[in-house]
Amino acid sequence: MELLFLDSKKRGKIVKRTTRILKGLLVVMLFLVLWSVSAELGWINSKVLSSPSEIIEGIPQLIKYGNLLTDIGESVKRVLIGVAAGSIAGLIMAVIFGLFRELEEYLGVFIELFRPIPPIAWIPIAILWFGIGDAPAYFLVSLGSFFPVFTNTLKAIKSIEKVYLNIGKNLGASRLMVFWRILVPLILPDVITGLKVGMGVGWIIVITAEMVGVSHGLGYMIQLNRTLLQTPNVITGMIIIGLIGLILSFLLNIIEAVLVPWKKRVRDQYEER
Amino acid sequence: MKKDDINAHPLLEIKNLSINYNFNEERLEVVNNISLEVWNGEFVCVVGPNGCGKTTLVHAVAGFLPLTSGQVLLGGKEVLTPNPNCPLILQNLGLFYWMTVWDNVTFGLRAMNLETEEIDRIAKRWLDIVGLNGFEKRYPFELSGGMRQKLALARALVLGPKVLLMDEPFANLDMQTRESMQEEISRLADSTGMTVLMVTHNLDEAVFLADRIVLLTERPARVKEIVHVSTAHPRSPEFRVSQEFLEIKSRVWMSLKN
């Protein structure tokens, strides 16, 4: 009933957003229903694809005896630390390259040689160098998240329009003020874009690395359950991986909305028309 | 005292200003030995054919470009870098699109390290004067063309500059908004006693606004002629269709044609 008191514009936005979420949920529900029904009616061989009920039944066991929560914690910890490290490295390198443009002429080719190598190809070397455990995961995730942040930040730095800096000076701003209030906001959208990509890449890498040579973690848990022929748990693992990936990107979107509020307002404006 | 001093010498002096560009080993003369005096409270418009170098000229006066030779003196002091004593309003405005209207307007004030109440007071006052009350939380892209102009003006005027420099600021506006903005800036200049140096290619604009119109030649720009407009300020919109207006405009037009 409180909805009646909000002005029509806000009401419209809430209604629009709710309908969008409902539409999405509808499809998910439909899919689950279809899946369950197919399993019940025997249309799907349960050895190949477990039914939703089997999957749900397996969860309490996973949590109690299978260390599910620990595994989730490990994977999330690795991706967050790895992406943080890779992003900071990417940022710093981009700033250095931005300040000293000649560096790019020397180091550009060298760095570009590394870019096409998928982080996954680094796994053997990573395990060789760092053994089995957290360290190779950190290394690989950092590596994977480095390039998106580095490339996007450098691009943003190079495309800073001088006019804004001049106007800042024109209005009497000190160098510090020009840096924090003009330069940083100008490159922030691209940095965050790089971060989003880096996070997405990092999450994929962490799972892959865990499947191949690391202990604990969701990737490891999937492999383990595969060897134990616990197919429902494998699927549980996959669903959780998907959900966490979604949550991570959702969180980054919130960060973006807070740090770069003008971007969203542009989008809303266009949607209204 | 101070008031006499400010009227005894030109507030803005451009002395033998020349600007050359080195373009692929070719030397391009853009501005050739221009000297100009702008007195306190004057509204001076600079007109000339497209590409003559008037934009380069005003950017150099503002300290945005290095001079090849000559000097720009503001209140006797040389202008070497962009500074808040002579803000430049660009054609593209350069509004800080990532900041709200309020943050844009208070930007220069914050650079001066004033007290928050002082900043609030000055900013509110100017937003009121230009008519942007109630839009403080908006972003520039949410404003109309005329409103963005007003924001650019307010952003510069809050600093209480001695001289206001403008480079074809109204060129991107439709005719009606443009005329309305001309009346606005005329009113502002008159009420604050501000000195203005404005570059425009629109003769109607120049004749309506200026006390003196400086005509430039084609590139490299030199001062061709200076035309006085003696009609008193504030000028009514009807001045645009008066006899005197048309006479002056014809003079300027003919002069530029030759």
XYZ file of C-alpha atoms in Angstrom, chain B:
258
model
C 42.616 54.152 -5.317
C 41.991 50.697 -6.615
C 39.053 51.738 -8.718
C 40.998 54.454 -10.433
C 43.893 52.132 -11.078
C 41.719 49.572 -12.762
C 40.377 52.137 -15.170
C 43.676 53.878 -15.771
C 45.204 50.966 -17.639
C 43.668 48.370 -19.873
C 42.658 45.350 -17.838
C 43.699 42.935 -20.536
C 46.565 43.727 -22.818
C 47.530 41.643 -25.802
C 50.895 42.790 -27.059
C 52.318 41.736 -30.380
C 50.922 38.277 -30.066
C 52.070 35.783 -32.658
C 51.411 32.085 -32.760
C 53.028 29.694 -35.166
C 52.598 25.969 -35.370
C 55.215 23.578 -36.613
C 53.274 21.158 -38.682
C 55.286 18.392 -40.272
C 58.297 20.652 -40.603
C 56.140 23.318 -42.177
C 55.748 26.486 -40.204
C 52.160 27.592 -40.042
C 51.523 31.189 -39.074
C 48.181 31.346 -37.352
C 48.219 34.642 -35.516
C 50.408 37.437 -36.743
C 51.404 40.231 -34.422
C 48.069 41.089 -32.857
C 47.874 43.850 -30.298
C 44.682 44.652 -28.476
C 43.611 46.488 -25.366
C 40.528 45.561 -23.404
C 39.397 47.998 -20.757
C 37.615 47.278 -17.503
C 33.918 46.629 -18.023
C 34.156 46.377 -21.793
C 32.472 43.739 -23.878
C 34.697 42.996 -26.844
C 33.780 40.600 -29.629
C 36.319 39.169 -32.036
C 35.001 38.194 -35.438
C 36.638 36.876 -38.547
C 36.362 34.327 -41.337
C 36.387 30.673 -40.385
C 39.817 29.280 -39.776
C 41.382 32.699 -39.387
C 42.881 31.870 -36.042
C 40.463 33.531 -33.654
C 40.020 30.351 -31.631
C 43.786 29.997 -31.385
C 43.972 33.607 -30.315
C 41.537 33.336 -27.444
C 43.011 30.022 -26.287
C 46.424 31.651 -26.159
C 45.069 34.624 -24.240
C 43.661 32.192 -21.691
C 46.985 30.494 -21.304
C 45.914 27.257 -22.941
C 48.476 27.556 -25.715
C 52.084 28.683 -25.737
C 52.834 31.928 -27.524
C 55.456 32.091 -30.212
C 56.095 35.723 -29.392
C 54.416 38.590 -27.614
C 52.696 38.875 -24.284
C 49.322 38.682 -22.652
C 48.968 40.836 -19.567
C 46.056 40.618 -17.189
C 46.038 43.440 -14.680
C 49.672 43.968 -15.487
C 50.659 40.359 -14.830
C 51.624 37.984 -17.568
C 49.293 35.086 -18.321
C 51.308 31.911 -18.774
C 48.983 29.062 -17.820
C 45.223 28.564 -17.520
C 44.129 30.308 -14.358
C 40.899 31.345 -12.639
C 41.390 35.054 -13.237
C 40.492 34.677 -16.882
C 38.354 31.553 -17.330
C 37.661 30.407 -20.854
C 34.250 29.126 -21.876
C 34.739 26.706 -24.748
C 32.372 25.871 -27.538
C 32.219 22.305 -26.286
C 31.901 23.575 -22.730
C 34.050 20.818 -21.248
C 31.544 20.247 -18.485
C 32.632 17.598 -16.032
C 30.102 15.032 -17.091
C 30.913 12.733 -14.175
C 29.940 15.416 -11.661
C 26.552 16.800 -10.743
C 25.593 20.369 -11.499
C 26.410 21.279 -7.918
C 29.861 19.663 -8.010
C 30.637 21.372 -11.305
C 29.729 24.773 -9.961
C 31.556 24.338 -6.670
C 34.675 22.871 -8.279
C 36.583 26.115 -8.570
C 35.381 27.235 -5.169
C 36.685 24.088 -3.569
C 40.013 24.727 -5.252
C 40.131 28.007 -3.381
C 39.828 26.238 -0.031
C 36.902 28.307 1.140
C 34.680 27.484 4.090
C 31.800 25.183 3.260
C 29.185 27.800 4.146
C 30.899 30.287 1.905
C 30.993 27.810 -0.957
C 27.334 26.990 -0.453
C 26.389 30.620 -0.380
C 28.264 31.634 -3.512
C 27.236 28.558 -5.478
C 23.574 28.915 -4.560
C 23.634 32.559 -5.464
C 25.014 31.967 -8.930
C 22.775 28.993 -9.636
C 19.939 31.304 -8.775
C 21.242 34.041 -11.061
C 21.579 31.782 -14.071
C 18.332 30.007 -13.281
C 19.551 26.517 -12.489
C 17.849 26.328 -9.104
C 16.596 22.872 -8.310
C 18.940 21.160 -10.739
C 21.821 20.760 -8.319
C 21.650 16.971 -8.234
C 21.353 16.550 -11.993
C 24.122 15.524 -14.312
C 25.078 17.641 -17.332
C 23.692 15.136 -19.798
C 20.307 15.585 -18.187
C 20.255 19.280 -19.038
C 19.174 20.981 -22.215
C 21.675 22.833 -24.399
C 20.864 26.228 -22.963
C 21.041 24.930 -19.420
C 24.454 23.417 -20.049
C 25.615 26.805 -21.249
C 24.352 28.333 -18.059
C 26.185 25.706 -16.053
C 29.433 26.422 -17.874
C 28.956 30.108 -17.203
C 28.073 29.626 -13.553
C 31.073 27.382 -13.077
C 33.355 30.154 -14.252
C 31.542 33.117 -12.770
C 31.498 31.803 -9.192
C 35.206 32.561 -9.134
C 34.545 36.244 -9.645
C 36.973 36.504 -12.533
C 38.316 39.800 -13.757
C 37.929 38.839 -17.363
C 35.662 36.300 -18.982
C 36.897 34.713 -22.193
C 34.549 32.914 -24.530
C 35.133 30.916 -27.691
C 31.945 30.673 -29.753
C 30.071 29.423 -26.692
C 26.615 29.574 -28.241
C 27.483 28.043 -31.593
C 25.816 24.723 -30.821
C 22.493 26.172 -29.768
C 19.350 26.676 -31.757
C 18.483 30.220 -32.750
C 15.998 30.977 -29.990
C 18.106 29.588 -27.179
C 21.080 31.382 -28.656
C 19.377 34.761 -28.598
C 18.134 34.111 -25.104
C 21.649 33.256 -23.947
C 22.986 36.393 -25.588
C 20.533 38.459 -23.583
C 21.522 36.493 -20.512
C 25.232 37.131 -20.877
C 24.642 40.754 -21.696
C 22.590 41.159 -18.575
C 25.194 39.368 -16.468
C 28.079 41.368 -17.831
C 26.214 44.575 -17.284
C 25.104 43.839 -13.722
C 28.478 42.550 -12.554
C 30.552 45.038 -14.494
C 32.575 42.134 -15.819
C 34.976 42.443 -18.717
C 34.331 40.036 -21.567
C 36.331 39.003 -24.598
C 34.300 36.798 -26.869
C 35.097 35.095 -30.136
C 32.207 34.505 -32.493
C 31.559 34.067 -36.165
C 27.980 35.233 -35.804
C 27.750 38.915 -36.706
C 24.326 39.404 -35.144
C 25.734 38.136 -31.901
C 28.745 40.418 -32.069
C 26.770 43.548 -32.832
C 24.166 42.786 -30.163
C 26.667 42.166 -27.397
C 29.789 44.180 -28.038
C 31.003 47.619 -27.125
C 33.728 47.087 -29.649
C 33.998 44.580 -32.465
C 37.463 43.499 -33.534
C 37.604 42.262 -37.115
C 40.366 39.857 -38.032
C 41.796 39.076 -41.421
C 42.120 35.602 -42.827
C 44.910 33.422 -41.575
C 47.401 34.553 -40.431
C 45.102 36.677 -38.330
C 45.779 40.372 -37.976
C 43.541 43.127 -36.740
C 41.749 44.491 -39.762
C 39.437 47.009 -38.168
C 37.724 47.880 -34.934
C 34.082 48.930 -34.980
C 32.437 50.671 -32.049
C 28.878 50.043 -30.947
C 27.822 52.947 -28.843
C 24.328 51.823 -27.847
C 24.037 51.790 -24.087
C 23.593 48.646 -22.025
C 21.337 46.949 -21.135
C 20.194 46.434 -24.705
C 16.654 45.295 -25.379
C 15.981 42.380 -27.722
C 14.440 44.892 -30.104
C 17.857 46.411 -30.635
C 18.459 43.538 -33.046
C 16.117 45.082 -35.566
C 16.965 48.728 -35.018
C 18.465 51.009 -37.628
C 21.736 51.399 -35.802
C 22.114 47.633 -35.468
C 21.653 47.077 -39.177
C 24.057 49.859 -40.064
C 26.801 48.472 -37.895
C 26.197 44.958 -39.079
C 26.460 46.089 -42.695
C 29.726 47.833 -41.982
C 31.185 44.749 -40.362
C 29.878 42.453 -43.064
C 31.289 44.601 -45.855
C 34.608 44.898 -44.128
C 34.930 41.173 -43.720
C 33.947 40.571 -47.298
C 36.848 42.581 -48.677
